[in-house]
Amino acid sequence: MTTAQATDTVDQQADFDAVVSAEGRIEPRDWMPDAYRATLVRQIAQHAHSEIIGMQPEANWITRAPSLRRKAILMAKVQDEAGHGLYLYGAAETLDVDRGELLDKLHAGRQRYSSIFNYPTLTWADVGAIGWLVDGAAITNQVPLCRCSYGPYARAMVRICKEESFHQRQGYELLHALSHGTPAQHAMAQDAVDRWWWPSLMMFGPPDDESSHSEQSMAWRIKRHSNDELRQRFVDICVPQAESLGLALPDPDLRWNEERGTHDFGEIDWSEFQQVLRGNGPCNEQRLDQRRTAHENGAWVREAAAAHAAKHSARTSDDAVSGTATGEGAMAG
Ligand code: FAQ
């Protein structure tokens, strides 16, 4: 590197730091440190993969929804998750990566997706528990990301959060109906909450003292709060909601701490989290297999779309040469 180039980099770094510390937005054409770019690609790709793999557990119940209304809601929700994946892959592509490569990495197990989607959906009540707890955790984590320093990610999160609120609300309403239904329905709702509670707390990531990326991501204002802060916020939100639902949270150590002004809660089984991350959760294999199959089955759609785009751009450039695109050809005739 020449002295002039080195000076440029120092200036660019200073500009970048100034924008971040003034709560401004870094945009795709702005200079950014390589590590900032790599962190965003890792997090946004992982987030996008979570959205599309996250379609599977609930899609499992579309054909068995108990009424037309429930089926329409569930289909809309699962389609929303696909849309979130598209916004997020789009945001990742502004960082000079190709979505095909990101998907290849997911399929090869070289990029992660959220641990939560490696658990099975055993009963209809699981659809409610996912909406209430999983979407609830997702919103708690994602609302602060609307203020992320990287513009395209922050803007994608605004729309995603609006849709996630509807998802959370429908899950709560579904569980409320079951909880206030027959004793068997109440028991089914309670069982679902018992199974999804602890994995939902794990969604926020490892405890702060084991979170390798948090400190730097918070300094760059990608993350705005630590994993433990958001987990605590989620617990505090859920406790009164569980009371209104008439359902218990499966934690004997859960209680209000007057001094701290928040709830104390029990120890999370981090060995389970690590097992799921290593690929040994109850459904890891099934989720990835199904994703690879869906990708292979969709190959003809991607090929057709690429052929259509190539034909369209060839036609546009022919028209430009002959002047018909602007209507000049017709006038000349
Ligand atoms: N699962 O240093 P940290 C949704 C990994 S969307 C798997 O704390 P970071 C919507 C982490 O990658 C749910 N891996 O990491 C929906 C890192 O691995 P590495 C997805 C996890 O990035 C609802 C290592 O552990 N949401 O649910 C998990 O600073 C219903 C060390 O961790 C997002 O992705 C985990 N839970 O913080 C869809 C939100 N946690 O690279 C369908 C955006 C951590 O060192 C149905 N992402 N790891 O090998 C984030 O906010 C952050 O990336 C965190 C992790 C908070 C997830």
Short mmCIF file of C-alpha atoms in Angstrom, two decimals, residues 167-333:
data_model
loop_
_atom_site.label_atom_id
_atom_site.label_comp_id
_atom_site.label_asym_id
_atom_site.label_seq_id
_atom_site.Cartn_x
_atom_site.Cartn_y
_atom_site.Cartn_z
CA HIS A 167 -47.62 -13.28 13.56
CA GLN A 168 -47.17 -12.89 17.29
CA ARG A 169 -50.73 -11.71 17.73
CA GLN A 170 -52.26 -14.64 15.80
CA GLY A 171 -50.23 -17.10 17.89
CA TYR A 172 -51.39 -15.49 21.11
CA GLU A 173 -55.01 -15.55 19.93
CA LEU A 174 -54.74 -19.21 18.89
CA LEU A 175 -53.30 -20.21 22.27
CA HIS A 176 -55.93 -18.14 24.08
CA ALA A 177 -58.70 -20.04 22.25
CA LEU A 178 -57.15 -23.39 23.13
CA SER A 179 -56.38 -22.43 26.70
CA HIS A 180 -60.01 -21.43 27.24
CA GLY A 181 -61.40 -24.43 25.35
CA THR A 182 -61.87 -27.99 26.55
CA PRO A 183 -59.53 -29.48 29.20
CA ALA A 184 -57.81 -31.47 26.42
CA GLN A 185 -57.25 -28.28 24.38
CA HIS A 186 -55.90 -26.48 27.44
CA ALA A 187 -53.51 -29.36 28.12
CA MET A 188 -52.35 -29.31 24.48
CA ALA A 189 -51.62 -25.55 24.72
CA GLN A 190 -49.73 -26.01 28.01
CA ASP A 191 -47.68 -28.86 26.57
CA ALA A 192 -46.68 -26.72 23.57
CA VAL A 193 -45.61 -23.83 25.81
CA ASP A 194 -43.64 -26.27 28.00
CA ARG A 195 -41.69 -27.48 24.95
CA TRP A 196 -41.10 -24.11 23.21
CA TRP A 197 -40.26 -21.88 26.21
CA TRP A 198 -36.62 -22.80 26.78
CA PRO A 199 -35.63 -23.06 23.08
CA SER A 200 -37.20 -19.60 22.59
CA LEU A 201 -34.91 -18.17 25.28
CA MET A 202 -31.94 -19.72 23.44
CA MET A 203 -32.83 -17.83 20.25
CA PHE A 204 -31.16 -14.71 21.71
CA GLY A 205 -27.79 -16.43 21.49
CA PRO A 206 -25.21 -17.47 24.10
CA PRO A 207 -24.82 -15.58 27.39
CA ASP A 208 -22.98 -12.26 27.04
CA ASP A 209 -19.71 -13.57 28.44
CA GLU A 210 -19.67 -16.28 25.73
CA SER A 211 -20.92 -14.16 22.85
CA SER A 212 -17.93 -13.78 20.55
CA HIS A 213 -19.40 -11.11 18.26
CA SER A 214 -21.54 -8.91 20.52
CA GLU A 215 -18.94 -6.40 21.69
CA GLN A 216 -17.74 -5.49 18.19
CA SER A 217 -21.26 -5.61 16.70
CA MET A 218 -22.48 -3.23 19.39
CA ALA A 219 -19.54 -0.88 18.83
CA TRP A 220 -20.50 -0.80 15.13
CA ARG A 221 -24.16 -0.29 16.13
CA ILE A 222 -25.28 -3.36 14.22
CA LYS A 223 -26.55 -4.86 17.46
CA ARG A 224 -28.02 -2.32 19.88
CA HIS A 225 -28.40 -4.54 22.95
CA SER A 226 -26.62 -7.59 24.27
CA ASN A 227 -28.07 -11.12 24.04
CA ASP A 228 -28.80 -11.23 27.79
CA GLU A 229 -30.47 -7.80 27.81
CA LEU A 230 -32.90 -8.84 25.08
CA ARG A 231 -33.53 -12.24 26.68
CA GLN A 232 -34.42 -10.48 29.96
CA ARG A 233 -36.72 -8.07 28.14
CA PHE A 234 -38.50 -11.02 26.49
CA VAL A 235 -39.03 -12.83 29.81
CA ASP A 236 -40.48 -9.67 31.35
CA ILE A 237 -42.89 -9.27 28.40
CA CYS A 238 -44.00 -12.91 28.47
CA VAL A 239 -44.80 -13.31 32.17
CA PRO A 240 -47.96 -11.11 32.22
CA GLN A 241 -49.01 -12.44 28.80
CA ALA A 242 -48.80 -16.04 30.09
CA GLU A 243 -51.02 -15.01 33.01
CA SER A 244 -53.66 -13.59 30.64
CA LEU A 245 -53.44 -16.74 28.57
CA GLY A 246 -54.04 -18.86 31.66
CA LEU A 247 -50.88 -20.84 30.90
CA ALA A 248 -47.85 -21.48 33.10
CA LEU A 249 -44.25 -20.88 32.05
CA PRO A 250 -42.25 -24.04 32.80
CA ASP A 251 -39.71 -22.49 35.17
CA PRO A 252 -39.97 -22.97 38.96
CA ASP A 253 -37.32 -20.27 39.48
CA LEU A 254 -39.27 -17.58 37.63
CA ARG A 255 -40.18 -14.76 40.00
CA TRP A 256 -40.27 -10.97 40.20
CA ASN A 257 -37.14 -9.42 41.65
CA GLU A 258 -38.22 -6.22 43.37
CA GLU A 259 -34.67 -4.93 43.71
CA ARG A 260 -33.74 -5.40 40.04
CA GLY A 261 -37.19 -4.50 38.72
CA THR A 262 -37.16 -7.55 36.41
CA HIS A 263 -37.87 -11.26 36.66
CA ASP A 264 -35.31 -13.78 37.84
CA PHE A 265 -35.43 -16.94 35.80
CA GLY A 266 -33.88 -20.41 35.87
CA GLU A 267 -30.64 -21.65 34.35
CA ILE A 268 -30.77 -22.28 30.57
CA ASP A 269 -29.42 -25.63 29.42
CA TRP A 270 -26.62 -24.30 27.23
CA SER A 271 -25.39 -27.80 26.45
CA GLU A 272 -28.66 -28.39 24.57
CA PHE A 273 -28.08 -25.15 22.62
CA GLN A 274 -24.54 -26.24 21.70
CA GLN A 275 -25.80 -29.65 20.59
CA VAL A 276 -28.38 -28.03 18.30
CA LEU A 277 -25.70 -25.70 16.86
CA ARG A 278 -23.49 -28.72 16.19
CA GLY A 279 -26.28 -30.25 14.11
CA ASN A 280 -27.55 -32.67 16.73
CA GLY A 281 -30.97 -31.12 17.47
CA PRO A 282 -34.14 -33.18 17.02
CA CYS A 283 -34.77 -31.99 13.42
CA ASN A 284 -31.48 -30.56 12.04
CA GLU A 285 -31.06 -33.27 9.44
CA GLN A 286 -34.69 -33.21 8.33
CA ARG A 287 -34.74 -29.40 7.99
CA LEU A 288 -31.61 -29.26 5.83
CA ASP A 289 -32.69 -32.24 3.70
CA GLN A 290 -36.05 -30.65 3.02
CA ARG A 291 -34.40 -27.31 2.19
CA ARG A 292 -32.00 -28.97 -0.29
CA THR A 293 -34.91 -30.82 -1.92
CA ALA A 294 -36.97 -27.62 -2.18
CA HIS A 295 -33.96 -25.91 -3.80
CA GLU A 296 -33.49 -28.72 -6.33
CA ASN A 297 -37.22 -28.78 -7.12
CA GLY A 298 -37.14 -25.03 -7.71
CA ALA A 299 -34.24 -25.21 -10.21
CA TRP A 300 -36.58 -25.02 -13.22
CA VAL A 301 -38.15 -21.81 -11.87
CA ARG A 302 -34.74 -20.15 -11.49
CA GLU A 303 -33.72 -21.32 -15.00
CA ALA A 304 -36.99 -20.07 -16.52
CA ALA A 305 -36.64 -16.71 -14.74
CA ALA A 306 -33.03 -16.34 -15.95
CA ALA A 307 -34.04 -17.26 -19.55
CA HIS A 308 -36.89 -14.74 -19.42
CA ALA A 309 -34.59 -12.01 -18.08
CA ALA A 310 -31.97 -12.76 -20.79
CA LYS A 311 -34.66 -12.62 -23.53
CA HIS A 312 -36.07 -9.41 -22.10
CA SER A 313 -32.69 -7.68 -21.93
CA ALA A 314 -31.76 -8.87 -25.48
CA ARG A 315 -35.06 -7.45 -26.74
CA THR A 316 -34.51 -4.18 -24.88
CA SER A 317 -31.03 -3.75 -26.36
CA ASP A 318 -32.33 -4.61 -29.91
CA ASP A 319 -35.08 -2.03 -29.44
CA ALA A 320 -32.55 0.53 -28.23
CA VAL A 321 -30.42 -0.05 -31.35
CA SER A 322 -33.42 0.27 -33.70
CA GLY A 323 -34.88 3.15 -31.66
CA THR A 324 -38.26 1.44 -31.05
CA ALA A 325 -37.86 1.53 -27.29
CA THR A 326 -38.32 5.29 -27.28
CA GLY A 327 -40.87 5.32 -30.10
CA GLU A 328 -38.33 6.98 -32.46
CA GLY A 329 -38.47 4.02 -34.88
CA ALA A 330 -42.21 4.42 -35.34
CA MET A 331 -41.88 8.15 -35.87
CA ALA A 332 -39.09 7.69 -38.40
CA GLY A 333 -41.31 5.15 -40.25
#
